[in-house]
Amino acid sequence: MNQNNKLSIEDVYKSYGNKLVLDNIDLKVAAGELCTLVGPSGCGKSTLLRLLLGQEFADAGSIIIDGAPARHPDPHRGIVYQKYSLFPHMTVFDNVMAGSRLSKQAWYLPWKRDKDDEAFAISMLERLRLVDAMRKFPHELSGGMQQRVAIAQALMSKPPLLLMDEPFGALDPDTREQMQIYLMELHEEHKLTIFFVTHDLDEACYIGTRLLVLSQYYTDDRGEEPTVARGAKIVGDYRLAREALPTTEKSSAYFKAFVEQVRANGFSPNNRCHVRDFNLKHPHSFQTLTREENQF
Amino acid sequence: MTANYKPVQPARLFGVHATPRNWHKLVLGLLPFILIIALYAYASHARKLDNPDDKLLPGFSQMVEAMQPLVMQPSPRNGQYVFWADTLSSLTRLALGCSLAFVAALWLGLNMGAFRGLEASASPFITFISMIPPLALLPMLFITLGVDEVGKVALIFIGTFPLMTRDVFIATKAIPREQLVKTLTLGGTQLAYLYRIALPQIMPRALDTFRLSLGAAWLFLIAAEAIASTDGLGYRIFLVRRYLAMDIIIPYVAWITLIGFLLDWALRVLARRLYPWYAGVNSK
Ligand SMILES: Nc1ncnc2c1ncn2[C@@H]1O[C@H](COP(=O)(O)OP(=O)(O)O)[C@@H](O)[C@H]1O
């Protein structure tokens, strides 16, 4: 099929004990996309991310990343966490160089240096305004700076797919907005493919080129009895136009109306959409329903 | 109305709000030492007035006199300076036992913390043997390993190893899982995680544990020397006890205490130099 897919997921199920969390997830993400994933809290966003990362494995279904099945964590995907992304015992520069050193420099040759990578690291630090903090340790930096370092660190090894788990969740609103703009710029500059998990719908609609809504609030033909275990599905898949990016866009009437529409469709237990009627407008969107889910 | 408020003066010494100045702290810190020495001098003097031959609380000049031959003159029997020879033997045993235990604990604890399989196998066992009172093993060690150096070093090793292992293990396990995933996604191997990411992160804490274990190590050292030895600080104390030689015992104990204090201080300085990030991370 499409060779351009950095990520393709088909019929993925995941449960913890007898609680079904992910229920028949299908998804393809093309190269160059900044794909945001939102959903109500507890719907399984982090679970899906852990599957993509290879930290846990699906009960059924296939997850293909950059052409290969997802195994244990490896350099096929980068990750930026909300915290603990940085190595506390390394300076900012060493943190950014960590990828290069861990993968190329033998432990018995610690004095061997990769000049090209070091130059790239410096340019990345310059780009993110971190050069002055280069010799500092992570705990000496503000939250926003730490996350910038974490992004630089992940980008250094040029992962085919960059996963981000609520990377700006702990930042104050101003810093957060700056970081969002940084991320969008880096995305365009480096032609990155990013899978961005957040619980903030505004953020997801604002920075993404594609918006995925994961939710457990939907119905299907399996019936309404409490015995039917139902997990979260992708209930919305939108293409987002991202032209010029003034921060005022967030306050435009159109943007607000769109956010409200997504919220109504995915975040409300009282407004359940049927699986056949999900808003899967994105051209790469696809859905394979089981017979039980779609009987009539 | 112009109320004339005086600026608040922070309390210096008393109360929970007190912030003593540095020279306050120095004086206050020295105070207990001065008090105890003065008290001793007074008591010693009072007893001397009672009985000029008193052996229990020798005066300071008496101690200097008794120590002089041990410190400054070679022993007529083997030409050694007894005090320095004792110090050297004891420190060698201590250093050997402790550093072997430290290296072994570091390696085992690190692997146990990182590899769940090894943890399952080794953790209950380490917990179990850490309950053995090491001194109870002393006769066995002397019988099997002999009364030479090996037995004493082994006692120090056995006495400090389980606890250090457990602490290194706990520290390694407490490293967030994210750090492992991060290492792997950046292209590091499992071993790279162990020795390039986890090890440097737990080193400062391991050095702390090492410092605390030194106290226990001294205990085992002195016990072993007291029971079977021909030299060493502990041996000497127990030897001269027979002659009620308080004028030698007291300086020896003071000397052991001083060495312990200096070792502790040196290790703290070393840890702060080598791992400057550690204090900052922990204060958050
Ligand atoms: N290790 C686990 N064991 C049992 N249940 C889990 C585990 N991890 C997550 N869950 C459950 O899975 C659901 C989804 O969790 P999560 O993926 O963290 O949601 P989100 O990130 O969307 O808030 C939650 O109901 C949570 O209770």
XYZ file of C-alpha atoms and ligand atoms in Angstrom:
607
model
C 0.000 0.000 0.000
C 1.032 3.564 0.500
C 4.795 3.555 1.163
C 4.552 7.067 2.477
C 2.891 6.001 5.700
C 5.120 6.572 8.678
C 2.625 4.850 10.868
C -0.109 2.394 10.190
C -2.268 0.718 12.768
C -4.873 -1.894 11.993
C -7.437 -3.614 14.223
C -5.571 -2.860 17.416
C -7.105 -3.941 20.726
C -5.679 -3.409 24.175
C -7.180 -4.250 27.526
C -5.993 -4.188 31.124
C -7.516 -7.067 33.060
C -11.092 -7.162 31.859
C -11.204 -3.453 31.074
C -11.035 -2.911 27.329
C -9.183 0.335 26.663
C -8.489 0.429 22.940
C -11.189 -1.060 20.764
C -10.400 -1.848 17.139
C -8.220 1.124 16.268
C -7.367 1.783 12.617
C -5.069 4.583 11.602
C -2.609 5.612 8.953
C -0.400 8.642 9.267
C 1.421 9.998 6.227
C 4.923 11.436 6.289
C 5.122 15.101 7.170
C 1.943 15.158 9.180
C 1.700 16.773 12.617
C -0.974 14.508 13.933
C -2.589 15.497 17.211
C -4.516 13.050 19.350
C -7.057 14.338 21.859
C -9.732 12.734 23.921
C -11.423 12.796 27.312
C -9.179 11.965 30.228
C -8.772 8.230 30.769
C -9.789 7.293 27.242
C -6.492 5.598 26.458
C -4.330 8.215 24.751
C -1.266 7.343 26.768
C -1.997 3.664 26.278
C -1.970 4.113 22.504
C 1.244 6.066 22.764
C 2.886 3.331 24.823
C 1.911 0.829 22.140
C 3.469 3.006 19.461
C 6.574 3.353 21.571
C 6.890 -0.367 22.120
C 6.731 0.016 25.888
C 3.679 -2.253 25.854
C 2.181 -4.500 23.230
C -1.281 -4.754 21.732
C -3.500 -7.758 22.451
C -4.365 -7.993 18.773
C -3.790 -6.084 15.566
C -0.715 -4.715 13.863
C 1.308 -1.589 14.387
C 3.752 -0.743 11.611
C 6.183 2.122 12.087
C 8.258 3.282 9.151
C 7.709 -0.024 7.417
C 8.556 -2.314 10.324
C 6.386 -3.780 13.083
C 6.706 -1.913 16.354
C 8.977 -3.835 18.705
C 10.758 -2.646 21.826
C 11.754 1.038 21.856
C 14.385 1.826 19.239
C 15.577 4.793 17.147
C 12.668 4.388 14.694
C 10.758 6.729 16.905
C 11.736 9.582 19.141
C 9.886 10.539 22.264
C 9.386 13.720 24.252
C 7.661 13.262 27.594
C 6.033 15.783 29.849
C 8.897 15.188 32.275
C 11.881 12.870 32.783
C 12.862 13.331 29.142
C 16.244 14.734 30.053
C 19.128 12.969 31.728
C 19.582 14.828 35.041
C 23.307 14.104 35.244
C 24.161 15.627 31.879
C 24.496 19.254 30.903
C 22.200 20.700 28.245
C 24.818 20.168 25.564
C 25.513 16.592 26.651
C 21.799 15.908 26.715
C 21.404 17.111 23.155
C 24.448 15.090 22.116
C 23.216 12.011 23.965
C 21.696 10.412 20.871
C 24.867 10.784 18.861
C 27.071 9.511 21.660
C 24.892 6.620 22.738
C 24.574 5.312 19.214
C 27.994 6.055 17.748
C 30.608 6.621 20.417
C 32.093 3.499 21.947
C 32.250 3.624 25.732
C 35.960 2.882 25.698
C 36.669 5.850 23.421
C 35.003 8.665 25.359
C 37.345 11.269 23.942
C 36.338 10.608 20.320
C 34.057 13.366 19.143
C 31.765 13.669 16.204
C 32.408 17.189 14.935
C 29.467 17.196 12.517
C 27.000 16.176 15.174
C 28.426 18.699 17.608
C 28.025 21.443 15.039
C 24.446 20.339 14.398
C 23.759 20.279 18.114
C 25.075 23.817 18.480
C 22.959 25.011 15.567
C 19.930 23.372 17.115
C 20.662 25.039 20.460
C 21.057 28.367 18.705
C 17.792 27.854 16.907
C 16.002 27.208 20.196
C 17.833 30.035 22.040
C 19.577 27.693 24.425
C 23.219 28.439 23.695
C 23.667 30.473 26.878
C 22.359 27.584 28.948
C 24.530 24.996 27.229
C 26.684 24.161 30.260
C 23.823 24.115 32.739
C 22.125 21.073 34.171
C 18.431 20.441 33.465
C 17.321 21.263 37.016
C 18.728 24.760 36.581
C 16.387 25.513 33.665
C 12.793 26.675 33.517
C 10.128 24.218 32.392
C 9.914 25.713 28.915
C 13.669 25.554 28.415
C 13.747 21.947 29.591
C 11.149 21.002 27.005
C 13.078 22.849 24.290
C 16.159 20.846 25.217
C 14.097 17.662 25.152
C 12.852 18.477 21.652
C 16.363 19.265 20.452
C 17.585 16.013 21.989
C 14.927 13.979 20.190
C 15.437 15.773 16.868
C 19.191 15.182 16.890
C 18.745 11.547 15.953
C 16.214 12.453 13.234
C 13.563 9.895 14.136
C 11.188 8.912 11.326
C 8.340 9.372 13.772
C 8.441 11.746 16.716
C 6.062 10.902 19.551
C 5.131 13.572 22.066
C 3.233 12.836 25.269
C 1.654 16.042 26.596
C 5.005 17.775 26.198
C 3.645 21.210 27.127
C 1.205 20.020 29.780
C 3.174 21.403 32.716
C 3.944 24.824 31.237
C 2.281 28.136 31.941
C 0.047 29.497 29.148
C 2.515 32.014 27.676
C 5.428 29.596 27.568
C 3.090 27.007 26.192
C 2.071 29.195 23.289
C 5.707 29.974 22.494
C 6.518 26.292 22.517
C 3.608 25.529 20.213
C 4.932 28.044 17.711
C 8.458 26.623 18.037
C 7.121 23.168 17.373
C 5.135 24.212 14.309
C 8.193 25.966 12.889
C 10.452 22.976 13.523
C 7.867 20.715 11.972
C 7.940 22.695 8.734
C 11.703 23.256 8.731
C 12.689 19.641 9.262
C 9.708 17.996 7.533
C 8.978 16.005 10.643
C 6.279 13.447 11.173
C 4.902 14.023 14.646
C 2.341 12.195 16.728
C 1.300 14.582 19.462
C -0.843 13.496 22.406
C -2.600 16.161 24.443
C -5.735 16.579 26.500
C -6.014 20.218 25.491
C -8.385 20.469 22.542
C -7.410 24.057 21.725
C -3.787 23.037 21.508
C -4.603 20.041 19.333
C -6.669 22.064 16.888
C -4.142 24.864 16.817
C -0.873 23.094 16.088
C -1.973 20.025 14.152
C -2.246 19.408 10.456
C -4.476 16.509 11.330
C -6.668 16.019 14.347
C -7.640 12.649 15.797
C -10.248 12.317 18.502
C -10.103 9.198 20.642
C -13.169 8.616 22.757
C -15.145 5.994 24.580
C -18.356 7.968 24.071
C -19.999 6.397 21.016
C -22.497 3.670 20.196
C -22.570 0.766 17.811
C -24.682 -2.270 17.053
C -23.228 -4.421 19.826
C -26.108 -3.367 22.045
C -26.393 -1.292 25.165
C -26.256 -4.010 27.824
C -23.666 -3.355 30.527
C -22.059 -6.686 29.637
C -20.838 -5.267 26.350
C -17.258 -4.184 26.963
C -16.559 -1.196 24.829
C -13.236 0.632 24.599
C -12.182 3.868 22.982
C -12.220 4.346 19.237
C -11.130 7.102 16.942
C -14.391 8.983 16.612
C -13.143 11.946 14.655
C -10.428 12.511 12.082
C -10.104 15.998 10.632
C -7.759 17.684 8.264
C -6.702 21.032 9.642
C -5.783 23.938 7.431
C -2.722 25.623 8.862
C -1.926 28.712 6.867
C -0.201 31.605 8.485
C -0.033 31.114 12.196
C -0.743 34.258 14.110
C -1.614 33.459 17.683
C -4.785 35.468 17.190
C -6.154 32.547 15.242
C -7.083 30.889 18.497
C -9.573 33.646 19.212
C -11.186 33.704 15.774
C -14.853 32.798 15.619
C -14.252 30.053 13.113
C -11.612 28.392 15.271
C -13.840 28.521 18.318
C -16.812 27.082 16.468
C -14.667 24.233 15.200
C -13.336 23.441 18.673
C -16.864 23.396 20.047
C -18.025 21.060 17.308
C -15.196 18.610 18.012
C -15.877 18.816 21.708
C -19.555 18.054 21.234
C -18.769 15.044 19.057
C -16.064 13.449 21.129
C -16.087 14.629 24.704
C -19.662 14.353 25.800
C -21.119 11.187 27.329
C -24.605 12.421 26.468
C -24.029 12.885 22.790
C -22.955 9.531 21.449
C -22.353 9.176 17.757
C -22.867 5.846 15.993
C -19.773 4.124 14.568
C -21.197 4.456 11.077
C -21.541 8.189 11.421
C -18.109 9.142 12.781
C -16.686 12.292 11.331
C -13.748 10.718 9.522
C -13.241 13.351 6.879
C -9.530 13.081 6.545
C -8.453 11.603 3.184
C -6.195 9.031 4.892
C -8.859 8.014 7.312
C -10.073 4.442 7.265
C -12.136 2.245 9.495
C -12.698 -1.478 9.532
C -15.728 -2.353 11.597
C -16.462 -5.834 12.842
C -19.772 -7.498 12.039
C -20.996 -7.054 15.584
C -20.286 -3.361 15.577
C -22.093 -2.776 12.284
C -24.925 -5.283 11.873
C -27.828 -3.356 10.500
C -0.839 59.144 60.958
C 2.765 58.245 60.563
C 3.488 55.175 62.559
C 7.192 54.668 62.934
C 7.613 50.961 62.392
C 11.010 49.510 62.949
C 12.147 46.983 60.342
C 11.750 43.437 61.578
C 14.949 42.000 62.999
C 15.196 38.300 62.311
C 15.833 36.214 65.414
C 19.427 34.984 65.559
C 19.465 32.139 68.025
C 16.149 31.341 69.619
C 12.864 30.171 68.184
C 11.892 28.407 64.987
C 12.469 31.556 62.923
C 16.090 31.873 63.924
C 18.729 32.210 61.220
C 22.082 32.061 63.035
C 25.014 33.891 61.467
C 27.988 31.857 60.327
C 30.175 32.728 63.322
C 27.249 31.858 65.564
C 27.178 28.450 63.996
C 30.924 28.006 64.385
C 30.870 28.919 68.065
C 27.772 26.866 68.739
C 29.267 23.932 66.897
C 32.486 24.029 68.917
C 30.685 24.545 72.215
C 29.901 20.859 72.988
C 33.505 19.875 72.244
C 34.896 22.540 74.542
C 32.416 21.636 77.243
C 33.216 17.941 77.183
C 36.976 18.543 77.219
C 36.683 21.016 80.090
C 34.472 18.636 82.007
C 36.975 15.829 81.498
C 39.917 17.951 82.566
C 38.073 18.986 85.702
C 37.056 15.430 86.589
C 40.530 14.097 85.943
C 42.067 16.823 88.098
C 39.600 16.169 90.937
C 40.408 12.458 90.977
C 44.124 13.149 90.931
C 43.744 15.240 94.078
C 42.047 12.282 95.673
C 44.460 9.630 94.511
C 47.659 10.535 92.613
C 47.822 7.006 91.130
C 44.376 7.129 89.567
C 44.244 5.237 86.231
C 40.654 5.832 85.209
C 40.778 9.443 84.052
C 44.364 10.203 83.038
C 45.269 13.843 82.449
C 46.228 15.088 79.000
C 49.917 15.250 79.837
C 49.728 11.664 81.005
C 48.211 10.596 77.681
C 50.912 12.403 75.717
C 53.525 10.708 77.821
C 51.985 7.267 77.303
C 51.497 7.747 73.575
C 54.941 9.195 72.918
C 56.803 5.863 72.648
C 54.055 4.390 70.471
C 53.986 7.300 68.053
C 57.587 8.504 67.998
C 59.820 5.560 68.836
C 60.365 2.334 66.942
C 59.349 -0.652 68.982
C 62.367 -2.552 70.278
C 60.759 -5.814 69.203
C 60.363 -5.291 65.475
C 61.514 -1.735 64.815
C 58.047 -0.488 63.872
C 56.317 2.621 65.063
C 53.447 0.848 66.821
C 50.824 3.559 66.462
C 51.416 4.062 62.750
C 51.691 0.377 62.041
C 48.359 -0.183 63.806
C 46.766 2.610 61.807
C 48.093 1.264 58.528
C 46.927 -2.303 59.168
C 43.478 -1.209 60.247
C 42.983 1.185 57.354
C 44.162 -1.414 54.862
C 41.616 -3.927 56.137
C 38.898 -1.300 56.193
C 39.668 -0.050 52.708
C 39.895 -3.545 51.236
C 36.697 -4.806 52.818
C 34.680 -1.691 52.107
C 35.801 -1.094 48.558
C 35.330 -4.729 47.564
C 31.854 -4.625 49.068
C 31.126 -1.318 47.348
C 32.155 -2.486 43.898
C 30.284 -5.766 44.257
C 27.191 -4.026 45.617
C 27.280 -1.462 42.846
C 27.457 -4.100 40.180
C 24.874 -6.463 41.618
C 22.472 -3.737 42.728
C 22.609 -2.045 39.338
C 21.895 -5.263 37.485
C 19.134 -6.238 39.892
C 17.514 -2.837 39.496
C 17.618 -2.957 35.718
C 16.918 -6.601 34.966
C 13.636 -7.902 36.350
C 14.732 -11.486 35.876
C 17.805 -11.081 38.043
C 15.766 -9.118 40.560
C 13.324 -12.003 40.931
C 16.160 -14.365 41.646
C 18.502 -12.270 43.778
C 16.295 -9.873 45.694
C 14.740 -12.312 48.221
C 18.134 -13.870 48.828
C 19.862 -10.544 49.499
C 17.029 -9.501 51.792
C 17.417 -12.776 53.636
C 21.177 -12.703 54.120
C 21.062 -9.069 55.174
C 19.285 -10.365 58.277
C 22.242 -12.500 59.357
C 24.088 -10.736 62.185
C 27.598 -10.614 60.678
C 29.323 -10.962 64.038
C 27.648 -14.342 64.460
C 29.557 -15.443 61.374
C 32.904 -14.397 62.769
C 33.879 -17.751 64.292
C 32.967 -19.493 61.047
C 35.020 -17.041 59.029
C 38.024 -17.511 61.274
C 37.701 -21.283 61.124
C 37.317 -21.459 57.347
C 39.404 -18.505 56.183
C 41.949 -18.412 58.971
C 42.725 -15.660 61.426
C 44.833 -13.671 58.941
C 43.753 -10.765 56.850
C 41.251 -12.683 54.722
C 38.912 -13.447 57.604
C 38.776 -9.838 58.761
C 38.300 -8.414 55.291
C 35.588 -11.006 54.669
C 33.771 -9.959 57.823
C 33.741 -6.308 56.740
C 32.602 -7.380 53.281
C 29.766 -9.524 54.563
C 28.758 -6.889 57.063
C 28.369 -4.073 54.560
C 27.625 -5.738 51.221
C 23.918 -6.704 51.568
C 22.793 -3.293 52.744
C 24.718 -1.423 50.057
C 23.385 -3.793 47.408
C 19.837 -3.207 48.514
C 20.285 0.522 48.473
C 21.857 0.583 45.008
C 19.091 -1.717 43.812
C 16.373 0.549 45.167
C 18.021 3.626 43.684
C 18.327 1.979 40.272
C 14.744 0.822 40.318
C 13.581 4.304 41.235
C 14.980 5.793 38.026
C 11.921 6.670 35.925
C 11.131 4.156 33.183
C 11.172 7.101 30.786
C 14.946 7.243 31.042
C 15.307 3.720 29.717
C 12.892 4.302 26.835
C 14.673 7.556 26.072
C 18.044 5.795 25.939
C 16.740 3.083 23.631
C 15.019 5.532 21.266
C 18.229 7.551 21.082
C 20.063 4.488 19.851
C 21.628 3.258 23.087
C 21.812 -0.417 23.963
C 20.623 -2.012 27.179
C 24.180 -2.033 28.487
C 24.575 1.619 27.536
C 21.552 2.333 29.700
C 23.070 0.425 32.575
C 26.533 1.930 32.573
C 26.158 5.287 30.844
C 22.757 6.424 32.106
C 21.804 4.535 35.251
C 25.235 4.155 36.875
C 26.184 7.841 36.892
C 22.712 8.702 38.148
C 22.936 6.443 41.186
C 26.630 7.043 41.952
C 26.137 9.997 44.298
C 23.499 8.121 46.258
C 25.710 5.023 46.318
C 28.554 7.117 47.742
C 26.170 8.320 50.464
C 25.376 4.727 51.326
C 29.063 3.918 51.313
C 29.690 6.691 53.826
C 26.960 5.419 56.100
C 28.265 1.853 55.830
C 31.682 2.949 57.043
C 30.324 3.146 60.579
C 29.289 -0.497 60.468
C 32.593 -1.407 58.837
C 34.543 0.055 61.769
C 32.458 -1.996 64.147
C 33.294 -5.223 62.357
C 36.934 -4.270 61.969
C 37.438 -3.596 65.655
C 35.522 -6.708 66.654
C 37.643 -8.875 64.363
C 40.878 -7.282 65.558
C 39.880 -7.635 69.179
C 39.296 -11.339 68.819
C 42.154 -12.495 66.641
C 44.926 -10.252 65.497
C 48.498 -9.227 66.125
C 48.174 -5.587 65.203
C 45.624 -2.925 64.408
C 43.881 -0.152 66.282
C 41.235 -2.473 67.695
C 43.834 -5.041 68.714
C 45.824 -2.433 70.631
C 42.813 -1.117 72.523
C 41.876 -4.570 73.694
C 45.466 -5.477 74.455
C 46.208 -2.541 76.736
C 42.817 -2.910 78.418
C 44.467 -5.637 80.488
C 46.697 -3.016 82.095
C 43.827 -0.546 82.487
C 45.838 1.751 80.223
C 43.211 4.431 79.766
C 45.990 6.828 78.776
C 46.407 4.781 75.585
C 42.826 3.720 75.003
C 41.431 7.237 75.022
C 43.853 8.650 72.429
C 43.291 5.578 70.243
C 39.519 6.000 70.361
C 39.869 9.693 69.604
C 42.136 8.841 66.681
C 39.651 6.298 65.264
C 36.889 8.836 65.584
C 38.959 11.473 63.827
C 39.787 9.130 60.946
C 36.104 8.247 60.591
C 35.168 11.899 60.587
C 37.778 12.801 57.977
C 36.826 9.887 55.714
C 33.199 10.918 55.868
C 34.051 14.501 55.066
C 36.369 13.553 52.195
C 33.723 11.335 50.622
C 31.157 14.098 50.872
C 33.477 16.582 49.192
C 34.349 14.035 46.523
C 30.674 13.349 45.766
C 29.921 17.043 45.549
C 32.825 17.594 43.160
C 32.116 14.620 40.922
C 28.329 15.008 40.829
C 27.561 18.710 41.037
C 24.044 18.168 39.701
C 23.004 15.904 42.550
C 22.335 18.493 45.256
C 20.256 20.558 42.841
C 18.110 17.669 41.681
C 17.367 16.633 45.228
C 16.457 20.041 46.554
C 13.583 20.268 44.051
N -1.087 -0.355 33.588
C -2.436 -0.253 33.671
N -3.139 -1.176 34.358
C -4.485 -1.099 34.453
N -5.217 -0.132 33.879
C -4.591 0.819 33.174
C -3.166 0.814 33.037
N -2.799 1.884 32.302
C -3.944 2.511 31.990
N -5.016 1.892 32.502
C -6.412 2.293 32.323
O -6.598 2.549 30.962
C -7.394 3.682 30.767
C -6.716 4.634 29.820
O -5.601 5.210 30.444
P -4.650 6.270 29.732
O -4.167 5.702 28.470
O -3.653 6.723 30.710
O -5.682 7.448 29.437
P -5.382 8.932 28.959
O -3.933 9.055 28.672
O -6.233 9.123 27.772
O -5.837 9.815 30.088
C -7.666 4.285 32.118
O -8.997 3.982 32.472
C -6.713 3.581 33.045
O -7.351 3.333 34.264
